[in-house]
Coordinates of C-alpha atoms in Angstrom, one line a residue:
M283 CA 16.0 8.5 -169.6
L284 CA 15.0 10.8 -172.8
D285 CA 13.8 13.4 -171.0
A286 CA 17.1 13.3 -168.6
T287 CA 19.0 13.3 -171.8
I288 CA 17.5 16.3 -173.0
S289 CA 18.2 18.3 -169.8
D290 CA 21.4 17.2 -170.0
L291 CA 21.7 18.6 -173.7
S292 CA 20.0 21.9 -172.7
E293 CA 23.1 22.6 -170.4
G294 CA 25.4 21.7 -172.8
S295 CA 23.8 23.9 -175.6
A296 CA 24.0 27.3 -172.9
Q297 CA 27.9 25.9 -172.1
W298 CA 28.2 26.0 -176.2
A299 CA 27.2 29.6 -176.5
S300 CA 29.1 30.9 -173.9
M301 CA 32.5 29.2 -175.5
P302 CA 34.8 31.2 -178.0
L303 CA 35.3 30.2 -181.2
A304 CA 39.2 29.4 -180.7
G305 CA 37.5 27.0 -177.9
R306 CA 35.1 25.7 -180.4
A307 CA 37.8 25.1 -182.9
G308 CA 39.6 23.2 -180.2
L309 CA 36.9 20.8 -179.4
L310 CA 36.4 19.9 -183.0
A311 CA 40.0 19.0 -183.5
A312 CA 39.7 16.8 -180.5
T313 CA 36.8 15.3 -182.1
H314 CA 39.0 14.5 -185.3
A315 CA 41.3 12.8 -183.0
A316 CA 38.9 10.8 -181.6
M317 CA 37.3 9.7 -184.6
A318 CA 40.7 8.8 -186.2
A319 CA 41.5 6.5 -183.5
Q320 CA 38.2 4.9 -184.3
A321 CA 38.6 4.8 -187.8
Q322 CA 39.4 1.1 -188.2
R323 CA 36.9 -0.2 -185.9
W324 CA 34.1 2.2 -187.2
A325 CA 34.9 0.7 -191.2
L326 CA 35.0 -2.8 -189.9
R327 CA 31.5 -2.5 -187.5
A328 CA 30.1 -1.2 -190.6
R329 CA 31.2 -4.1 -192.9
D330 CA 29.9 -6.9 -190.7
I331 CA 26.3 -5.3 -190.3
K332 CA 26.2 -4.8 -193.6
G333 CA 27.4 -8.7 -194.1
L334 CA 30.3 -8.3 -196.2
D335 CA 33.3 -10.5 -196.9
A336 CA 36.4 -9.6 -195.0
T337 CA 38.2 -9.7 -198.2
S338 CA 35.7 -8.2 -200.4
Q339 CA 37.0 -5.3 -202.4
L340 CA 33.6 -3.5 -201.5
V341 CA 34.6 -2.5 -197.7
G342 CA 36.3 -0.2 -199.4
E343 CA 32.9 1.3 -199.5
E344 CA 32.7 1.5 -195.7
W345 CA 36.1 3.0 -195.6
I346 CA 35.3 5.9 -198.1
S347 CA 31.8 6.5 -197.3
G348 CA 32.0 6.0 -193.3
P349 CA 35.3 7.2 -191.5
Y350 CA 36.8 8.9 -194.2
A351 CA 33.9 11.3 -195.2
A352 CA 33.3 12.3 -191.5
L353 CA 37.0 12.8 -191.3
A354 CA 36.9 15.3 -193.7
G355 CA 33.7 16.8 -192.4
V356 CA 34.9 17.6 -189.1
G357 CA 38.5 18.1 -190.0
T358 CA 37.4 21.0 -192.5
L359 CA 34.9 22.3 -190.2
S360 CA 37.8 22.8 -187.2
H361 CA 39.7 24.5 -189.6
T362 CA 36.7 27.1 -190.6
V363 CA 35.9 28.0 -187.0
A364 CA 39.5 28.6 -186.6
G365 CA 40.1 31.1 -189.5
L366 CA 36.4 32.5 -188.2
A367 CA 38.1 32.6 -184.6
A368 CA 40.9 34.7 -186.0
G369 CA 38.7 37.0 -188.0
K370 CA 39.0 35.3 -191.4
S371 CA 35.7 34.6 -193.4
P372 CA 35.7 31.1 -194.7
L373 CA 35.4 32.7 -198.6
S374 CA 38.8 35.0 -197.8
G375 CA 40.8 34.6 -200.5
I376 CA 38.8 32.6 -203.0
K377 CA 37.9 33.6 -206.6
M378 CA 34.2 33.0 -207.6
G379 CA 32.6 32.8 -210.8
T380 CA 29.7 33.2 -212.0
A381 CA 26.7 30.6 -213.8
P382 CA 23.9 31.5 -215.8
G383 CA 20.6 33.6 -214.4
N384 CA 22.8 35.9 -212.5
R385 CA 24.2 33.6 -210.2
V386 CA 27.9 33.6 -208.5
T387 CA 29.7 30.4 -207.8
V388 CA 32.4 29.4 -205.1
P389 CA 34.8 26.9 -206.4
V390 CA 35.1 24.7 -203.1
L391 CA 37.3 21.5 -205.0
P392 CA 40.0 21.3 -204.9
H393 CA 40.3 23.2 -201.6
T394 CA 43.9 22.3 -200.7
A395 CA 47.0 21.2 -202.0
Y396 CA 46.5 17.8 -201.2
E397 CA 43.1 17.5 -203.2
A398 CA 44.3 18.9 -206.3
L399 CA 46.4 15.7 -206.4
L400 CA 44.6 13.0 -204.9
L401 CA 41.2 13.9 -206.6
N402 CA 43.5 15.2 -209.9
G403 CA 40.9 16.1 -212.7
F404 CA 37.7 16.6 -210.3
S405 CA 36.4 19.7 -209.3
A406 CA 33.3 21.0 -207.5
E407 CA 31.4 24.7 -207.3
V408 CA 28.9 25.7 -204.8
W409 CA 26.2 28.0 -206.6
L410 CA 24.5 30.7 -204.9
K411 CA 20.7 31.4 -205.1
P412 CA 20.3 34.2 -208.0
G413 CA 21.2 37.4 -207.5
V414 CA 23.4 36.8 -204.1
T415 CA 26.9 38.6 -204.5
A416 CA 30.1 37.3 -204.0
A417 CA 30.6 40.5 -201.2
K418 CA 27.4 39.0 -199.5
A419 CA 28.8 35.5 -199.4
V420 CA 32.2 36.3 -198.1
A421 CA 30.4 38.3 -195.0
A422 CA 27.6 35.7 -194.6
A423 CA 29.7 32.7 -194.7
G424 CA 29.8 31.2 -191.1
L425 CA 26.4 30.8 -190.8
G426 CA 25.7 30.3 -186.8
E427 CA 29.6 30.9 -185.6
L428 CA 28.8 34.1 -186.9
A429 CA 26.7 34.7 -183.7
P430 CA 28.1 32.2 -181.3
T431 CA 26.1 33.5 -178.4
V432 CA 22.7 32.8 -180.0
S433 CA 21.8 29.6 -179.1
G434 CA 19.7 27.1 -181.2
G435 CA 19.0 25.1 -178.5
V436 CA 18.5 21.4 -178.7
G437 CA 18.0 19.4 -181.7
L438 CA 17.1 16.0 -182.4
V439 CA 18.9 14.0 -185.3
L440 CA 17.2 10.8 -186.7
G441 CA 19.8 9.1 -188.4
A442 CA 20.4 7.4 -191.3
G443 CA 20.1 3.6 -191.4
N444 CA 22.2 3.1 -194.7
I445 CA 25.7 5.2 -194.6
T446 CA 27.5 5.5 -191.5
S447 CA 29.0 8.9 -192.1
I448 CA 25.6 10.3 -192.2
P449 CA 24.7 10.7 -188.8
P450 CA 27.8 12.2 -187.3
L451 CA 27.8 14.7 -190.0
D452 CA 24.4 15.7 -189.4
V453 CA 25.3 16.3 -185.9
L454 CA 28.1 18.3 -186.5
Y455 CA 26.4 20.8 -188.9
E456 CA 23.5 21.0 -186.4
I457 CA 26.5 22.1 -183.6
V458 CA 28.3 24.4 -185.7
A459 CA 26.2 26.1 -188.3
N460 CA 23.0 26.2 -185.7
N461 CA 24.5 26.2 -182.5
R462 CA 23.0 23.7 -181.2
A463 CA 23.3 20.3 -178.9
V464 CA 22.0 17.5 -180.2
V465 CA 20.4 13.8 -179.3
L466 CA 21.1 11.5 -182.2
K467 CA 18.2 8.7 -182.3
L468 CA 20.0 5.9 -184.3
N469 CA 17.9 3.7 -187.3
P470 CA 17.4 0.2 -185.6
T471 CA 19.7 -1.0 -188.8
M472 CA 22.9 1.1 -187.3
A473 CA 22.4 -0.1 -183.5
G474 CA 25.5 -1.8 -184.0
M475 CA 27.7 1.3 -184.3
M476 CA 26.6 2.8 -180.9
S477 CA 29.6 2.0 -179.1
V478 CA 32.0 3.2 -182.3
Y479 CA 30.2 6.4 -182.3
L480 CA 29.9 7.1 -178.6
A481 CA 34.1 6.5 -178.8
A482 CA 34.3 8.8 -182.0
L483 CA 32.1 11.7 -180.5
Q484 CA 33.5 11.6 -177.2
P485 CA 34.8 15.3 -176.7
L486 CA 31.4 16.1 -178.2
V487 CA 29.8 14.1 -175.6
T488 CA 31.8 14.8 -172.3
A489 CA 30.8 18.6 -173.2
K490 CA 27.1 17.8 -173.0
L491 CA 26.6 18.6 -176.6
V492 CA 25.6 15.2 -178.3
R493 CA 23.9 12.3 -176.5
I494 CA 23.2 9.1 -178.8
V495 CA 20.1 7.1 -177.9
Q496 CA 18.4 3.8 -179.6
G497 CA 15.1 2.5 -180.6
G498 CA 12.2 2.9 -182.8
A499 CA 9.2 4.5 -184.2
A500 CA 8.1 5.3 -180.9
E501 CA 11.1 6.6 -179.5
G502 CA 11.3 8.9 -182.5
T503 CA 8.2 10.6 -182.2
Y504 CA 8.6 11.4 -178.5
L505 CA 11.8 12.9 -178.9
A506 CA 10.3 14.9 -182.1
H507 CA 7.3 16.3 -180.4
H508 CA 9.6 16.7 -176.9
P509 CA 9.0 20.4 -175.7
G510 CA 12.7 20.5 -175.1
I511 CA 13.5 19.8 -178.8
D512 CA 13.7 23.1 -180.3
H513 CA 14.3 21.5 -183.9
V514 CA 14.2 18.2 -186.0
H515 CA 16.4 17.1 -188.7
M516 CA 16.2 13.6 -190.5
T517 CA 18.0 11.7 -193.3
G518 CA 15.2 8.8 -194.2
S519 CA 12.1 8.4 -196.1
T520 CA 9.3 10.8 -197.2
A521 CA 6.8 8.3 -195.2
T522 CA 8.6 8.7 -192.0
H523 CA 9.1 12.5 -192.7
D524 CA 5.1 12.9 -193.1
A525 CA 4.3 10.3 -190.3
I526 CA 6.4 13.1 -187.9
V527 CA 5.0 16.2 -189.2
W528 CA 1.6 15.2 -189.8
G529 CA 1.2 11.9 -188.1
T530 CA -0.8 8.9 -189.7
G531 CA -4.1 7.4 -190.8
A532 CA -7.2 9.4 -191.5
E533 CA -6.2 12.1 -189.0
A534 CA -2.9 13.0 -191.0
V535 CA -4.9 13.5 -194.0
K536 CA -7.4 15.9 -192.7
R537 CA -4.6 17.7 -191.0
R538 CA -2.3 17.8 -194.2
A539 CA -5.9 19.1 -196.1
A540 CA -5.9 21.9 -193.6
G541 CA -2.3 22.8 -193.4
T542 CA -2.1 22.1 -189.6
P543 CA 0.8 19.7 -188.9
V544 CA 1.2 18.0 -185.7
L545 CA 4.9 18.9 -185.4
A546 CA 5.4 22.3 -183.5
K547 CA 8.6 23.2 -184.6
P548 CA 11.0 23.4 -187.5
M549 CA 12.3 20.7 -189.5
T550 CA 14.6 20.2 -192.0
S551 CA 15.7 17.0 -194.0
E552 CA 17.2 15.0 -196.8
L553 CA 15.2 12.0 -198.1
G554 CA 16.0 10.7 -201.4
G555 CA 14.3 10.8 -204.8
V556 CA 14.6 9.3 -208.0
S557 CA 17.9 10.4 -209.1
P558 CA 18.4 10.3 -213.4
I559 CA 21.6 9.5 -215.4
I560 CA 21.6 11.3 -218.3
L561 CA 23.6 9.9 -221.1
V562 CA 24.4 12.6 -224.1
P563 CA 25.3 10.8 -227.3
S564 CA 28.5 11.1 -229.3
K565 CA 30.9 8.5 -230.5
W566 CA 32.3 6.8 -227.9
T567 CA 34.9 4.0 -228.6
Q568 CA 34.4 0.1 -226.8
R569 CA 36.5 1.4 -223.9
D570 CA 34.3 4.6 -223.4
L571 CA 31.4 2.4 -223.4
R572 CA 32.5 -0.2 -220.8
Y573 CA 33.9 2.4 -218.2
Q574 CA 30.8 4.5 -218.5
A575 CA 28.6 1.4 -218.0
E576 CA 30.6 0.4 -214.9
H577 CA 30.4 4.1 -213.8
V578 CA 26.3 4.2 -214.3
A579 CA 26.2 0.5 -212.4
T580 CA 28.1 2.0 -209.5
Q581 CA 25.6 4.5 -209.1
R582 CA 22.9 1.8 -208.9
L583 CA 24.7 -0.6 -206.8
H584 CA 27.1 1.5 -204.7
N585 CA 25.9 0.2 -200.9
G586 CA 24.4 -2.4 -202.5
G587 CA 21.5 -0.3 -203.8
Y588 CA 20.9 1.5 -200.6
N589 CA 21.5 5.2 -201.4
C590 CA 19.6 8.5 -201.4
I591 CA 21.6 9.5 -204.3
A592 CA 21.4 6.3 -205.9
G593 CA 20.9 6.7 -209.8
Q594 CA 17.9 4.9 -210.6
I595 CA 17.0 6.0 -214.0
V596 CA 19.5 6.2 -217.3
V597 CA 18.1 8.4 -219.7
L598 CA 19.1 7.9 -223.6
S599 CA 18.8 9.0 -226.4
K600 CA 16.7 6.7 -228.8
D601 CA 18.4 8.0 -232.1
W602 CA 22.2 7.1 -230.5
P603 CA 23.5 4.6 -232.9
Q604 CA 25.6 3.6 -229.8
K605 CA 22.5 2.8 -227.4
E606 CA 22.0 -0.9 -228.0
A607 CA 25.7 -1.2 -227.5
F608 CA 26.0 0.8 -224.5
L609 CA 22.8 -1.2 -223.0
S610 CA 24.9 -4.7 -224.1
E611 CA 27.9 -3.2 -221.7
L612 CA 25.6 -1.9 -218.8
R613 CA 24.1 -5.7 -218.3
A614 CA 27.9 -6.9 -218.7
A615 CA 28.6 -4.6 -215.6
L616 CA 25.6 -5.2 -213.8
E617 CA 26.2 -8.9 -214.1
R618 CA 30.3 -9.3 -213.0
A619 CA 29.6 -6.3 -210.3
P620 CA 30.3 -8.0 -206.9
Q621 CA 27.1 -9.7 -205.4
R622 CA 26.3 -9.1 -202.1
R623 CA 23.1 -10.1 -199.6
A624 CA 20.4 -8.0 -199.7
W625 CA 21.0 -6.2 -196.3
Y626 CA 18.7 -3.3 -196.1
P627 CA 15.0 -4.2 -194.6
G628 CA 12.6 -4.7 -197.8
S629 CA 14.9 -4.6 -200.0
D630 CA 13.6 -8.0 -202.0
S631 CA 10.2 -7.0 -201.7
R632 CA 11.0 -3.6 -203.5
L633 CA 12.9 -5.8 -206.1
Q634 CA 9.5 -7.9 -206.7
D635 CA 7.1 -5.0 -206.9
A636 CA 9.2 -3.2 -209.5
Q637 CA 9.2 -6.5 -211.4
A638 CA 5.6 -6.6 -210.6
C639 CA 5.1 -3.3 -212.5
Y640 CA 7.7 -3.9 -215.6
P641 CA 7.0 -7.7 -216.0
K642 CA 9.5 -7.4 -219.2
A643 CA 12.5 -6.5 -216.8
Q644 CA 15.6 -8.4 -216.4
R645 CA 16.7 -10.4 -213.7
L646 CA 20.8 -10.0 -213.7
A647 CA 23.3 -11.5 -211.3
N648 CA 21.5 -14.3 -210.0
G649 CA 18.0 -12.6 -209.6
T650 CA 19.6 -10.1 -207.4
R651 CA 19.3 -7.0 -209.8
L652 CA 16.7 -5.8 -212.1
L653 CA 17.2 -3.7 -215.1
V654 CA 13.9 -2.2 -216.4
D655 CA 14.8 -1.2 -220.3
I656 CA 11.8 0.7 -220.9
K657 CA 11.1 1.4 -224.7
A658 CA 9.5 4.4 -226.4
G659 CA 6.2 4.9 -226.1
E660 CA 5.7 2.7 -222.8
D661 CA 4.7 3.7 -219.6
T662 CA 7.6 5.0 -217.2
S663 CA 5.3 6.6 -214.8
V664 CA 5.9 4.1 -211.7
I665 CA 9.6 3.8 -212.1
E666 CA 9.8 7.7 -212.5
S667 CA 7.7 8.4 -209.2
T668 CA 8.9 5.3 -206.9
E669 CA 12.3 5.8 -205.0
Y670 CA 13.2 1.7 -205.3
F671 CA 16.3 1.8 -202.5
S672 CA 16.8 -1.8 -204.1
P673 CA 19.4 -2.6 -207.0
V674 CA 16.2 -1.5 -209.6
L675 CA 17.9 0.1 -212.8
G676 CA 15.4 1.7 -215.4
V677 CA 16.4 3.0 -218.5
I678 CA 13.8 5.6 -220.6
E679 CA 14.6 6.5 -224.2
L680 CA 13.8 10.5 -225.4
P681 CA 14.2 11.4 -229.0
G682 CA 16.9 13.9 -230.3
T683 CA 20.6 14.7 -230.3
G684 CA 22.8 17.0 -229.3
Q685 CA 21.5 20.6 -227.7
A686 CA 17.7 19.7 -228.5
Y687 CA 18.2 16.3 -226.8
L688 CA 20.1 17.1 -223.9
D689 CA 17.0 20.1 -223.2
T690 CA 14.5 17.4 -223.8
A691 CA 16.2 15.3 -221.1
V692 CA 16.3 18.5 -218.5
A693 CA 12.9 19.2 -218.9
T694 CA 11.7 15.6 -218.5
V695 CA 13.7 14.7 -215.1
N696 CA 12.5 18.3 -213.9
R697 CA 9.0 17.7 -214.5
D698 CA 8.7 14.1 -214.4
F699 CA 11.0 12.5 -211.8
L700 CA 10.3 12.5 -207.9
G701 CA 12.4 14.3 -205.9
T702 CA 15.4 17.0 -206.5
L703 CA 18.1 15.5 -204.6
G704 CA 20.9 15.1 -207.4
A705 CA 21.2 14.7 -211.2
N706 CA 24.1 13.0 -213.3
I707 CA 25.2 14.1 -216.8
I708 CA 27.6 11.8 -218.8
A709 CA 29.1 13.3 -221.9
D710 CA 32.2 13.6 -223.8
P711 CA 34.2 16.9 -223.1
A712 CA 34.2 17.2 -227.1
V713 CA 30.7 17.3 -227.0
I714 CA 30.2 19.7 -224.1
K715 CA 33.0 22.3 -225.5
K716 CA 30.7 22.2 -229.1
L717 CA 27.5 22.6 -226.7
G718 CA 29.4 25.8 -225.1
I719 CA 27.1 28.1 -223.3
G720 CA 24.0 25.8 -224.0
F721 CA 25.7 22.9 -222.2
R722 CA 26.3 25.4 -219.1
N723 CA 22.6 26.7 -219.3
A724 CA 21.1 23.1 -219.5
V725 CA 23.3 22.8 -216.0
A726 CA 21.7 25.7 -215.1
A727 CA 17.9 24.5 -215.9
L728 CA 18.6 21.2 -213.6
R729 CA 16.5 21.8 -210.6
Y730 CA 18.8 19.5 -208.3
G731 CA 20.8 20.1 -205.1
T732 CA 23.7 18.3 -206.3
V733 CA 24.7 17.8 -210.3
A734 CA 27.5 15.9 -211.3
I735 CA 28.7 15.8 -215.0
N736 CA 31.1 12.8 -215.2
A737 CA 30.8 12.2 -211.8
W738 CA 28.3 10.4 -209.8
T739 CA 26.6 13.0 -207.5
G740 CA 28.1 10.7 -204.5
V741 CA 31.3 12.6 -204.9
G742 CA 29.5 15.6 -203.8
F743 CA 28.4 13.9 -201.0
L744 CA 32.2 13.2 -200.3
T745 CA 33.4 16.5 -200.7
A746 CA 33.3 18.2 -196.8
T747 CA 33.5 21.5 -198.3
A748 CA 30.4 20.9 -200.8
T749 CA 27.0 21.7 -199.8
W750 CA 24.4 18.3 -199.7
G751 CA 20.7 18.6 -199.8
A752 CA 17.6 19.0 -202.1
F753 CA 17.0 21.8 -204.4
P754 CA 15.8 24.8 -202.2
G755 CA 11.7 25.6 -202.1
H756 CA 10.5 22.6 -200.9
T757 CA 7.9 23.1 -198.0
I758 CA 6.9 20.6 -195.4
D759 CA 3.6 19.8 -197.6
D760 CA 5.3 19.0 -200.4
V761 CA 8.5 18.0 -199.3
Q762 CA 10.4 15.7 -202.1
S763 CA 14.0 15.1 -201.4
G764 CA 13.9 17.2 -198.6
V765 CA 14.4 20.9 -197.0
G766 CA 17.8 22.8 -195.8
V767 CA 21.4 21.8 -196.5
V768 CA 24.3 19.9 -194.5
H769 CA 27.9 19.0 -194.6
N770 CA 28.6 22.4 -196.2
A771 CA 32.0 22.8 -194.2
L772 CA 33.0 26.2 -195.2
L773 CA 29.2 27.2 -194.0
I774 CA 28.6 29.1 -196.9
D775 CA 24.8 30.9 -196.9
D776 CA 22.4 31.4 -199.8
V777 CA 23.3 28.1 -201.3
E778 CA 21.2 27.0 -204.8
R779 CA 23.2 23.5 -205.9
T780 CA 26.8 22.1 -205.8
V781 CA 27.9 21.1 -209.5
V782 CA 30.6 18.1 -209.5
T783 CA 32.7 18.1 -212.3
G784 CA 35.3 14.4 -213.4
P785 CA 37.0 13.4 -216.0
F786 CA 34.8 11.1 -218.7
R787 CA 38.1 8.7 -219.1
P788 CA 40.3 7.6 -216.2
F789 CA 44.4 7.8 -216.5
P790 CA 45.6 7.6 -218.7
R791 CA 43.6 7.3 -221.0
S792 CA 41.9 10.7 -220.1
F793 CA 46.1 12.3 -221.1
A794 CA 45.6 10.5 -224.6
H795 CA 42.5 12.5 -225.4
G796 CA 43.4 15.6 -224.0
E797 CA 41.3 15.8 -220.3
F798 CA 44.9 15.9 -218.4
A799 CA 43.4 14.4 -215.6
L800 CA 45.4 12.1 -213.4
F801 CA 42.8 10.1 -211.6
P802 CA 42.5 6.3 -212.8
K803 CA 39.0 4.4 -211.9
P804 CA 37.7 5.5 -208.8
P805 CA 37.9 3.6 -205.7
W806 CA 34.1 4.0 -205.1
F807 CA 33.4 2.0 -208.4
V808 CA 31.9 -1.4 -207.8
T809 CA 34.4 -3.3 -210.2
A810 CA 37.6 -1.2 -208.4
R811 CA 39.6 -4.3 -207.2
S812 CA 41.5 -2.6 -204.7
A813 CA 39.2 -0.5 -203.5
R814 CA 39.3 -2.2 -199.7
T815 CA 43.1 -0.9 -199.6
T816 CA 42.9 2.2 -201.6
G817 CA 39.8 3.7 -198.7
R818 CA 42.0 2.4 -196.0
L819 CA 44.8 4.5 -196.9
L820 CA 42.9 7.3 -197.9
T821 CA 41.0 7.5 -194.6
G822 CA 44.5 7.2 -193.1
F823 CA 45.7 10.3 -194.6
V824 CA 42.4 12.0 -194.0
A825 CA 43.1 11.1 -190.3
K826 CA 47.0 12.6 -190.3
P827 CA 47.7 14.4 -193.9
S828 CA 51.1 14.1 -195.4
W829 CA 52.8 14.3 -198.8
A830 CA 54.7 10.8 -197.7
K831 CA 51.5 9.1 -197.4
M832 CA 50.4 10.0 -201.1
P833 CA 52.8 7.1 -203.1
A834 CA 50.7 4.3 -201.2
I835 CA 47.5 5.7 -202.1
F836 CA 48.4 6.1 -206.1
L837 CA 50.1 2.8 -206.2
S838 CA 47.0 1.1 -204.5
A839 CA 44.4 3.1 -206.7
F840 CA 46.1 2.3 -210.2
K841 CA 45.7 -1.4 -209.0
A842 CA 41.9 -0.7 -209.2

């Protein structure tokens, strides 16, 4: 059966290579329509897989990180390819900026007038690799669509088991950016999504560009090493990646030492890591402390803590006078966030492992969450080098304030923390302004694929025009958070990172402090009471954008 699947896709790959760009754009538009028709079924099936109550506000996560993200991705890709068909670069007309280190930046959020209002106060820019010029970026944007007759063959996508938009988004990127037909092997945790994905991707299935299969490690290994597969992409764990590349057991150790991988084809990956949340000290109001504590709790607890980009360690200044006040608010936020079952396999054992390493850690929310508050001078090495993929949140302290503290924090996370997928910085805008170029230099020094300032890096994941992946430079023998990028619906080449910026305070307090951002408490906050309705409305909007849909979205969002 798997051999026949690959044979079908070989035909589809050849047909895709002969398809004009306008036809490709039309096929992607048809896929957008098919996804929109499945949106409710998609979100509710994900809800049931994860054991959420039908009335829980957390169901909003399944709308936003599921059909909303996928629809935004395929819709933007369709527009990009249509523009290329008309002879227009995806970056044509975009005014680019600069960043430290001879870098050019591409503003990607807001990308439309709709986004400027819906996400008012949020922005994102893609930083190109040092030395890449704006002219080169414009010329190179389009990736595989610039050479559509050059086939990338058949690719294998090993789908993620946690966020339901990841498998289809990875598939779409392989098809459009790399001219590949794709066999998608689902993670067993997402077996229940099979029929939804088949219906949502039906135009691509009919065109023999996608096939979806089930199975475990045996099927994944067979496909990865099949001679008909030209490329492998996966989202998952480093252990799974290394087993595919090097094999297992003593033989794998020998192969790695000799530099002779068992996988004889290229592989890209997104593998997570230990994501820092750097808090820059200043004088915060009580409402600031509470809001940012909920922000941090969200970064850990979204999707139950089973995110490759989940914030795992809060970095604090030991000299911050409000340190204890913030920690008190953080404990309270972790306590009051809605509880849910530990739905991802192995979660409880990973939480127990963390407790065994840090016996002083505090159990919260009826023992379902762990806060590991490590004081200055205590060993931080285990939590810095272990991705727990469970509701475990660490806190470490570093000396200093101002620029000296920020520089120390950046150097520490670059040196000691596992992975390079994403890093978060939370700082009052007045402090950012005061630090000036020093703050921008600190962002440039962070070696992470997505850096979020007063936002969660998850916003970068949700932004179709942003890039998503590890900081460049990893290899299969030291893969860290992976190799390559996905999403990137503007098909930008020579990418280094995405930098997301959000408001420090929600509306209306943002206006009172001069931020001029209309965004209320974000619907992805685990404490957002109206998230289920807002997520559904946002998904309906991205399925068929209309100004007439805006009032209902804002009304729901402001009830958060």
